mmCIF file of C-alpha atoms in Angstrom:
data_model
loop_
_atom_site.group_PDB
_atom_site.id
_atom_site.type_symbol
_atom_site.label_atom_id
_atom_site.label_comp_id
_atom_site.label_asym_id
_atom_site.label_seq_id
_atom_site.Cartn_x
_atom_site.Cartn_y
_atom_site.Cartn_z
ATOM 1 C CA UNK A 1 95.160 34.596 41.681
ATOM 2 C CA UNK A 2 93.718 35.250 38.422
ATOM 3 C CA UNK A 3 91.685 31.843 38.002
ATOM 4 C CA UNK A 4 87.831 31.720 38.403
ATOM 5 C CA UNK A 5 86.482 34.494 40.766
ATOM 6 C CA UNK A 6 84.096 32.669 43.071
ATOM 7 C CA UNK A 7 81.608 33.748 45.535
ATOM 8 C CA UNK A 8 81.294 32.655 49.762
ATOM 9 C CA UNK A 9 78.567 32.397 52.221
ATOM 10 C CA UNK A 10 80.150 31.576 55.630
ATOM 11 C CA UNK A 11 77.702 30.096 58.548
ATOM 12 C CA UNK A 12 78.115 32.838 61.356
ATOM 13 C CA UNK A 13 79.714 29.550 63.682
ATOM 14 C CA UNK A 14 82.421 30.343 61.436
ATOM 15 C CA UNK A 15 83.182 34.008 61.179
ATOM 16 C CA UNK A 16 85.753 33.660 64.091
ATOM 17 C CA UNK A 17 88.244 32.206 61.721
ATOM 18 C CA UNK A 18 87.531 34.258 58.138
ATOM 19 C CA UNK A 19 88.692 38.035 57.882
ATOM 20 C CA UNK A 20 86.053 40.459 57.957
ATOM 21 C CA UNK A 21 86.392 41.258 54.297
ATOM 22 C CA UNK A 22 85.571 37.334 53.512
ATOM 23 C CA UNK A 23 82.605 37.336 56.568
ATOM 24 C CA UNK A 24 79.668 38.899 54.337
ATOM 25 C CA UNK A 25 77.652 36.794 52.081
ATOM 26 C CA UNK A 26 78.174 36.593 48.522
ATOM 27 C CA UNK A 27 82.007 37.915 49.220
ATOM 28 C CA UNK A 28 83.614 36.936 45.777
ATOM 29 C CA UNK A 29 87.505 35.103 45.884
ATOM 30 C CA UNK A 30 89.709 34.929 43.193
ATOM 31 C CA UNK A 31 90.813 31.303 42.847
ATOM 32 C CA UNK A 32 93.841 29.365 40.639
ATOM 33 C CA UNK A 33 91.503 27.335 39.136
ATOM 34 C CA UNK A 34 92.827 24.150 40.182
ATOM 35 C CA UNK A 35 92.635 23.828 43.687
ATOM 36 C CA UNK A 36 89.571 22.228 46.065
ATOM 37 C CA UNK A 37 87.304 23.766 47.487
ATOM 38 C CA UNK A 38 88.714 21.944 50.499
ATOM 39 C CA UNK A 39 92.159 24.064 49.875
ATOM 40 C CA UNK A 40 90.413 27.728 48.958
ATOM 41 C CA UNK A 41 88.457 27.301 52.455
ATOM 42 C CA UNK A 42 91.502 26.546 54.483
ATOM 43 C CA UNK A 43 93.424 29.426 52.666
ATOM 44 C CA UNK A 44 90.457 31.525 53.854
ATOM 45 C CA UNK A 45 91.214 30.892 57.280
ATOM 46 C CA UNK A 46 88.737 27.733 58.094
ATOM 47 C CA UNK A 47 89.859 24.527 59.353
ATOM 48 C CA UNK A 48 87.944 21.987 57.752
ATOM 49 C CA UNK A 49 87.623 19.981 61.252
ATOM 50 C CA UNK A 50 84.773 23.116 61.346
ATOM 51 C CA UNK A 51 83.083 22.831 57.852
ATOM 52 C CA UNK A 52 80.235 20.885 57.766
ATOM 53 C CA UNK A 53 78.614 20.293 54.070
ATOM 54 C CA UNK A 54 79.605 22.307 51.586
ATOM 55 C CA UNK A 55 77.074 23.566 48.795
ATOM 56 C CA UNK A 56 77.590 24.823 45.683
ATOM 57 C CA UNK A 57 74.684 26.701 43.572
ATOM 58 C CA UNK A 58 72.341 24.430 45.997
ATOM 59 C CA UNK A 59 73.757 21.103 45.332
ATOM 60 C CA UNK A 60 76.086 19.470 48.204
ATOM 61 C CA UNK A 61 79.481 19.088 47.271
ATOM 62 C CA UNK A 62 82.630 17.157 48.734
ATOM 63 C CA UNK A 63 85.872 18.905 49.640
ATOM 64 C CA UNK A 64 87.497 17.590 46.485
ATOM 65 C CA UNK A 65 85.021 19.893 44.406
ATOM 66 C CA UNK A 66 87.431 22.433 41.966
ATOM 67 C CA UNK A 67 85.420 25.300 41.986
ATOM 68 C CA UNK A 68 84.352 26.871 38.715
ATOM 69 C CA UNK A 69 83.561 30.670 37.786
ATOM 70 C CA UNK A 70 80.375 32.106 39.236
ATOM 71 C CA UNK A 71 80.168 29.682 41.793
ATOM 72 C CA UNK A 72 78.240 30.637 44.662
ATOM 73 C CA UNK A 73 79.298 28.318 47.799
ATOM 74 C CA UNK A 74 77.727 27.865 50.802
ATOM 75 C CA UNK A 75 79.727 26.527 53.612
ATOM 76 C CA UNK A 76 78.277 25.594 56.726
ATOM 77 C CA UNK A 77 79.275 24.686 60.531
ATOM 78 C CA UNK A 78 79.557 20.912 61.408
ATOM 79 C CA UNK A 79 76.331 19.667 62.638
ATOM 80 C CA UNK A 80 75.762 18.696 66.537
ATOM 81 C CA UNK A 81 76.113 16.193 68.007
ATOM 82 C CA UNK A 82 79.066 15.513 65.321
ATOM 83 C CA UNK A 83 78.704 11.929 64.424
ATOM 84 C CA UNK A 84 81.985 9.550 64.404
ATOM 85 C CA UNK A 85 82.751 6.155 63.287
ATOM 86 C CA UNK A 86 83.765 4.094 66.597
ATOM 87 C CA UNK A 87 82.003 3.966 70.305
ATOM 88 C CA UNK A 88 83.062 5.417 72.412
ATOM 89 C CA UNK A 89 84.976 8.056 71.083
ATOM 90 C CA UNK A 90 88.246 8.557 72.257
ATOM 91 C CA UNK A 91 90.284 12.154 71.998
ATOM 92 C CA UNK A 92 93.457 13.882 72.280
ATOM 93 C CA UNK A 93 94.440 17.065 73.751
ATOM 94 C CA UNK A 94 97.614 19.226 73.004
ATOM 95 C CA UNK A 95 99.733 20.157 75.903
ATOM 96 C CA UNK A 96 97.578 23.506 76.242
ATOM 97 C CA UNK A 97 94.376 22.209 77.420
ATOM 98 C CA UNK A 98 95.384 20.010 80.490
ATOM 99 C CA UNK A 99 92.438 20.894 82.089
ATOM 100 C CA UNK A 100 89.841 20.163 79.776
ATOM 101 C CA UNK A 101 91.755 16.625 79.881
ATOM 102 C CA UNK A 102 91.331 16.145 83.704
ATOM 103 C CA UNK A 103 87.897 17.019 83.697
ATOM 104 C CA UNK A 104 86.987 14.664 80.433
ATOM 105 C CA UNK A 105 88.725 12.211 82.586
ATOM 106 C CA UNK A 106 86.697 12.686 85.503
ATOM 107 C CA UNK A 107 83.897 11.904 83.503
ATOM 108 C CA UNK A 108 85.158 8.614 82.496
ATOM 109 C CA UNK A 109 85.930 9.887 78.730
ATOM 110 C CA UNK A 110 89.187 8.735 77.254
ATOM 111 C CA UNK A 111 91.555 11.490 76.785
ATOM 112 C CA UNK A 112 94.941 11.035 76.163
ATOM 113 C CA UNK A 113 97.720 14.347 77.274
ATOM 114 C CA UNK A 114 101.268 14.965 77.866
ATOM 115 C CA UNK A 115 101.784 18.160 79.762
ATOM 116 C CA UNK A 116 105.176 17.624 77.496
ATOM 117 C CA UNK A 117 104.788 18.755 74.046
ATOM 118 C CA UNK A 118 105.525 16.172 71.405
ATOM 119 C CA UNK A 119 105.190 18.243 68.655
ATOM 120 C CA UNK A 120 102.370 18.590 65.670
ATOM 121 C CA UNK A 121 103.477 16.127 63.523
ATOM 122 C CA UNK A 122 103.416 13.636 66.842
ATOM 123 C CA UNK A 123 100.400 14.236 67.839
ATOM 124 C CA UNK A 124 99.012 14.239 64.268
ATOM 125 C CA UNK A 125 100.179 10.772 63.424
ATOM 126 C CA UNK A 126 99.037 9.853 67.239
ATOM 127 C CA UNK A 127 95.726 10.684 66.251
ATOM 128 C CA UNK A 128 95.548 8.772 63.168
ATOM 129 C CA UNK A 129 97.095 5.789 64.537
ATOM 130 C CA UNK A 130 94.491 5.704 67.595
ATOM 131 C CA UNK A 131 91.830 7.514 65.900
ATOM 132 C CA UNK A 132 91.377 10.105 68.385
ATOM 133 C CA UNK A 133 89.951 13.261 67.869
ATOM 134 C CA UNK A 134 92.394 15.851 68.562
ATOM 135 C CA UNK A 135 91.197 18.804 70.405
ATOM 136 C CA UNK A 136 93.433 22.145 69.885
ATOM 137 C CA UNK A 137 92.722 26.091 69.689
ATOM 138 C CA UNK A 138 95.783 25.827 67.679
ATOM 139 C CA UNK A 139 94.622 26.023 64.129
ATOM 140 C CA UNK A 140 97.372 24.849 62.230
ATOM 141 C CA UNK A 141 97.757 21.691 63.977
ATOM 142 C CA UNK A 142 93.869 20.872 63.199
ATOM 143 C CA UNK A 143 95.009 21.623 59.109
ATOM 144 C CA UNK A 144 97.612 18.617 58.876
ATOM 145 C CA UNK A 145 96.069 16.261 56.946
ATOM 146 C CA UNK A 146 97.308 12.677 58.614
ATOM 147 C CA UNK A 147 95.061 13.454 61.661
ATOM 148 C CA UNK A 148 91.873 11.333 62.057
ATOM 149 C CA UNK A 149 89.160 14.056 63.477
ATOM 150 C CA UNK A 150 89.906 17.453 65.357
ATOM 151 C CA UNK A 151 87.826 20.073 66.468
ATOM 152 C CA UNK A 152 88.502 23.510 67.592
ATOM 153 C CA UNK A 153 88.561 24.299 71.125
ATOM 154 C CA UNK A 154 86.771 27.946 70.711
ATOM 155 C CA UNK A 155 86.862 29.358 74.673
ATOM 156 C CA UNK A 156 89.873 29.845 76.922
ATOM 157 C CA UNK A 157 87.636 28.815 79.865
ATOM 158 C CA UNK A 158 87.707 25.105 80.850
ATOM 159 C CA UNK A 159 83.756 25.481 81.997
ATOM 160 C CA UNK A 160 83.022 26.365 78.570
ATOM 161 C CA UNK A 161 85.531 23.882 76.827
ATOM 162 C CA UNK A 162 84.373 21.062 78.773
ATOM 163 C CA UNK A 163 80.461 22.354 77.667
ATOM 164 C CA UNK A 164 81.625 22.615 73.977
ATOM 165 C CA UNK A 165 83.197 19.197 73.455
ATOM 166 C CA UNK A 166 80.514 17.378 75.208
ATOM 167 C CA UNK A 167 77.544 19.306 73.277
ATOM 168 C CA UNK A 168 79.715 18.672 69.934
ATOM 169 C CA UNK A 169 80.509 14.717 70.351
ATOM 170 C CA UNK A 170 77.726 13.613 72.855
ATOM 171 C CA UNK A 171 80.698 11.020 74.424
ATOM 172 C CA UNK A 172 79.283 8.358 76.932
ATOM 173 C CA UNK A 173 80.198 9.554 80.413
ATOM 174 C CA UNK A 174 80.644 7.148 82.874
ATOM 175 C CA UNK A 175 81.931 9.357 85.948
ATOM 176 C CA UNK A 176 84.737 8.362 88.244
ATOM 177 C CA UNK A 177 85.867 5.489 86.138
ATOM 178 C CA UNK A 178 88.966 7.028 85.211
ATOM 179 C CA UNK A 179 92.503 8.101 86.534
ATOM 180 C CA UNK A 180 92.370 12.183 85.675
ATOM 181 C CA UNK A 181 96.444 11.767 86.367
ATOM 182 C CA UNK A 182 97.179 9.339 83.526
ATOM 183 C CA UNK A 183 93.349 8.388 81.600
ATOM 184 C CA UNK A 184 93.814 4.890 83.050
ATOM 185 C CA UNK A 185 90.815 2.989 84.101
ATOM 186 C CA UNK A 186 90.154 2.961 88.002
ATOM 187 C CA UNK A 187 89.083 -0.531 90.347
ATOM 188 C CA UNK A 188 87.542 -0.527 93.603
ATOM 189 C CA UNK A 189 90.497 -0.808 96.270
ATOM 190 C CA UNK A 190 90.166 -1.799 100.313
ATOM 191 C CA UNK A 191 92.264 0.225 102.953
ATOM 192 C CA UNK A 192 94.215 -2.641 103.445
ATOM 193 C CA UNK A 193 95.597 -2.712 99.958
ATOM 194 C CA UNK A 194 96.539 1.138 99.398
ATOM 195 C CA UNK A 195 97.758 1.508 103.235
ATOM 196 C CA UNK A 196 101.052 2.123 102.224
ATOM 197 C CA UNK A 197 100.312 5.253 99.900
ATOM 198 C CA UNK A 198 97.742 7.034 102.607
ATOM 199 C CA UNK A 199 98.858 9.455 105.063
ATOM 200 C CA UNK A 200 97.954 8.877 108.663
ATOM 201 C CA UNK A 201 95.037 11.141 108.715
ATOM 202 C CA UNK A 202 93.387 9.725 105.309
ATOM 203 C CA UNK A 203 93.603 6.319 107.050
ATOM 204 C CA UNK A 204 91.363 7.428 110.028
ATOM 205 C CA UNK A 205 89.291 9.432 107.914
ATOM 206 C CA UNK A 206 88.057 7.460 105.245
ATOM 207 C CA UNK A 207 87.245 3.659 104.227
ATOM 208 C CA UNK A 208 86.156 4.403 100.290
ATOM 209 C CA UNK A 209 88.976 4.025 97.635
ATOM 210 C CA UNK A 210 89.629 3.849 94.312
ATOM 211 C CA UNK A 211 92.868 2.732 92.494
ATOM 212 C CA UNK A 212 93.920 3.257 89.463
ATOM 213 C CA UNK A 213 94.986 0.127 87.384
ATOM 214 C CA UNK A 214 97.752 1.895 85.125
ATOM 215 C CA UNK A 215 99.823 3.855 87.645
ATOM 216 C CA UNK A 216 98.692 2.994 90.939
ATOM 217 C CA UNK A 217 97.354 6.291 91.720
ATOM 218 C CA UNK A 218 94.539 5.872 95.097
ATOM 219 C CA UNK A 219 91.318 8.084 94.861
ATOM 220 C CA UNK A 220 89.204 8.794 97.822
ATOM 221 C CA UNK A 221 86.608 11.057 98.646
ATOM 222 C CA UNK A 222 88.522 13.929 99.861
ATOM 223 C CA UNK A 223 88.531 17.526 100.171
ATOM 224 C CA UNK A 224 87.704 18.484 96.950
ATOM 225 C CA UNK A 225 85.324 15.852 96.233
ATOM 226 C CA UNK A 226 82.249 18.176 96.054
ATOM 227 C CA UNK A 227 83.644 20.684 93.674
ATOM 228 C CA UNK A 228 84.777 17.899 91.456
ATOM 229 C CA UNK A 229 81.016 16.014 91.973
ATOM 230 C CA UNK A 230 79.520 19.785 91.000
ATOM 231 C CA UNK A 231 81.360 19.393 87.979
ATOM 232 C CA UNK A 232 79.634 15.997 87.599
ATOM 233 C CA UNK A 233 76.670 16.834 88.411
ATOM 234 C CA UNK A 234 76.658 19.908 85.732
ATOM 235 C CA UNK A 235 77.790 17.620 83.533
ATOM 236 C CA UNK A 236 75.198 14.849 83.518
ATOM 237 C CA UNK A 237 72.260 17.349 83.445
ATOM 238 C CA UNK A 238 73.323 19.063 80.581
ATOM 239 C CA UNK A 239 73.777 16.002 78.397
ATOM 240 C CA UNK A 240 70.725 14.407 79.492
ATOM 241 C CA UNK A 241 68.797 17.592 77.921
#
């Protein structure tokens, strides 16, 4: 490019994503002259579903901002908790982070998932269309533009992905209100009702159920009841701080 030559500060929050030449302050960039800022910071490596404001020679700036030459530019990490339009927020994983879906579940957050992947552009327009924040570690997916709100999924470790999203978005949590098989809501159920789908033992065993309302899925208080409460529990205390 042989447009305006321009000059970046990156928050640290965001070095994972710019290349190390780009990751010290004052790093210039050659622009075309016409494109956003929006565009040159994408280019760079950063999906904007991670820029917070943007500010230029001290002043705050949109995305649509067409950088000039000399420009020093500022760009900084989205604030937490990320505020949202709509209550309570609802997401949407891609087929990688089936996990992180579960457990959002658990906690009574609405999060749609296919373990069957429907593609970007599906789960782009999905987003719009539901206004769901789509969650990803895929950063191309998070730079189509028809999607509502994304974020970047930074770890590989559903502990620390389910810590991330909740510290970013702050989501209501309403624990065990929620089918983690299909993100439909759960209803109280008696034995008598869900006989048919226990096995012998569960019958003698236990007298608390849930079912869920979507696809008829029975909950009970089984074997792994007290990792899934630890994960709860963890839960609760750390958005409570």
């Amino acid at each position: 490019m042989n447009g305006p030559e321009i000059h970046f500060s990156f928050d640290p929050a965001l070095h994972l994503f710019v290349a190390s030449a780009h990751s010290t302050a004052g790093t210039p960039v050659a622009t075309d002259g016409s494109s956003t800022l929006g565009h040159v910071v994408e280019s760079l490596g950063v999906p904007l579903t991670e820029v917070g404001r943007l500010v230029v020679d001290g002043a705050e700036v949109p995305v649509s901002h067409v950088p000039q030459e000399g420009e020093r530019i500022e760009v900084h990490a989205v604030e937490r908790p990320q505020r949202l339009p709509g209550a309570p927020l609802r997401f949407l994983l891609d087929v990688h982070l089936g996990t992180l879906a579960r457990r959002l579940r658990l906690l009574g957050v609405d999060a749609a998932y296919t373990n069957e992947d429907p593609g970007d552009a599906a789960l782009a327009a999905l987003s719009a269309k539901e206004q769901r924040v789509l969650l990803s570690r895929d950063r191309g997916l998070l730079r189509r533009r028809e999607i509502w709100a994304g974020a970047f999924i930074y770890s590989d470790r559903p502990d620390d992905q389910l810590r991330d999203v909740l510290g970013r978005f702050a989501p209501t949590l309403a624990p065990w209100t929620r089918c983690t098989a299909c993100n439909g809501p759960l209803m109280d159920a008696d034995k008598d009702s869900v006989r048919e789908h226990l096995e012998h033992g569960t019958q003698r065993t236990y007298d608390v159920f849930a079912q869920c309302t979507a696809c008829g899925r029975v909950y009970w208080r089984g074997a792994h009841h007290s990792r899934l409460e630890a994960i709860v529990e963890q839960a609760l205390r750390e958005s409570a701080t």
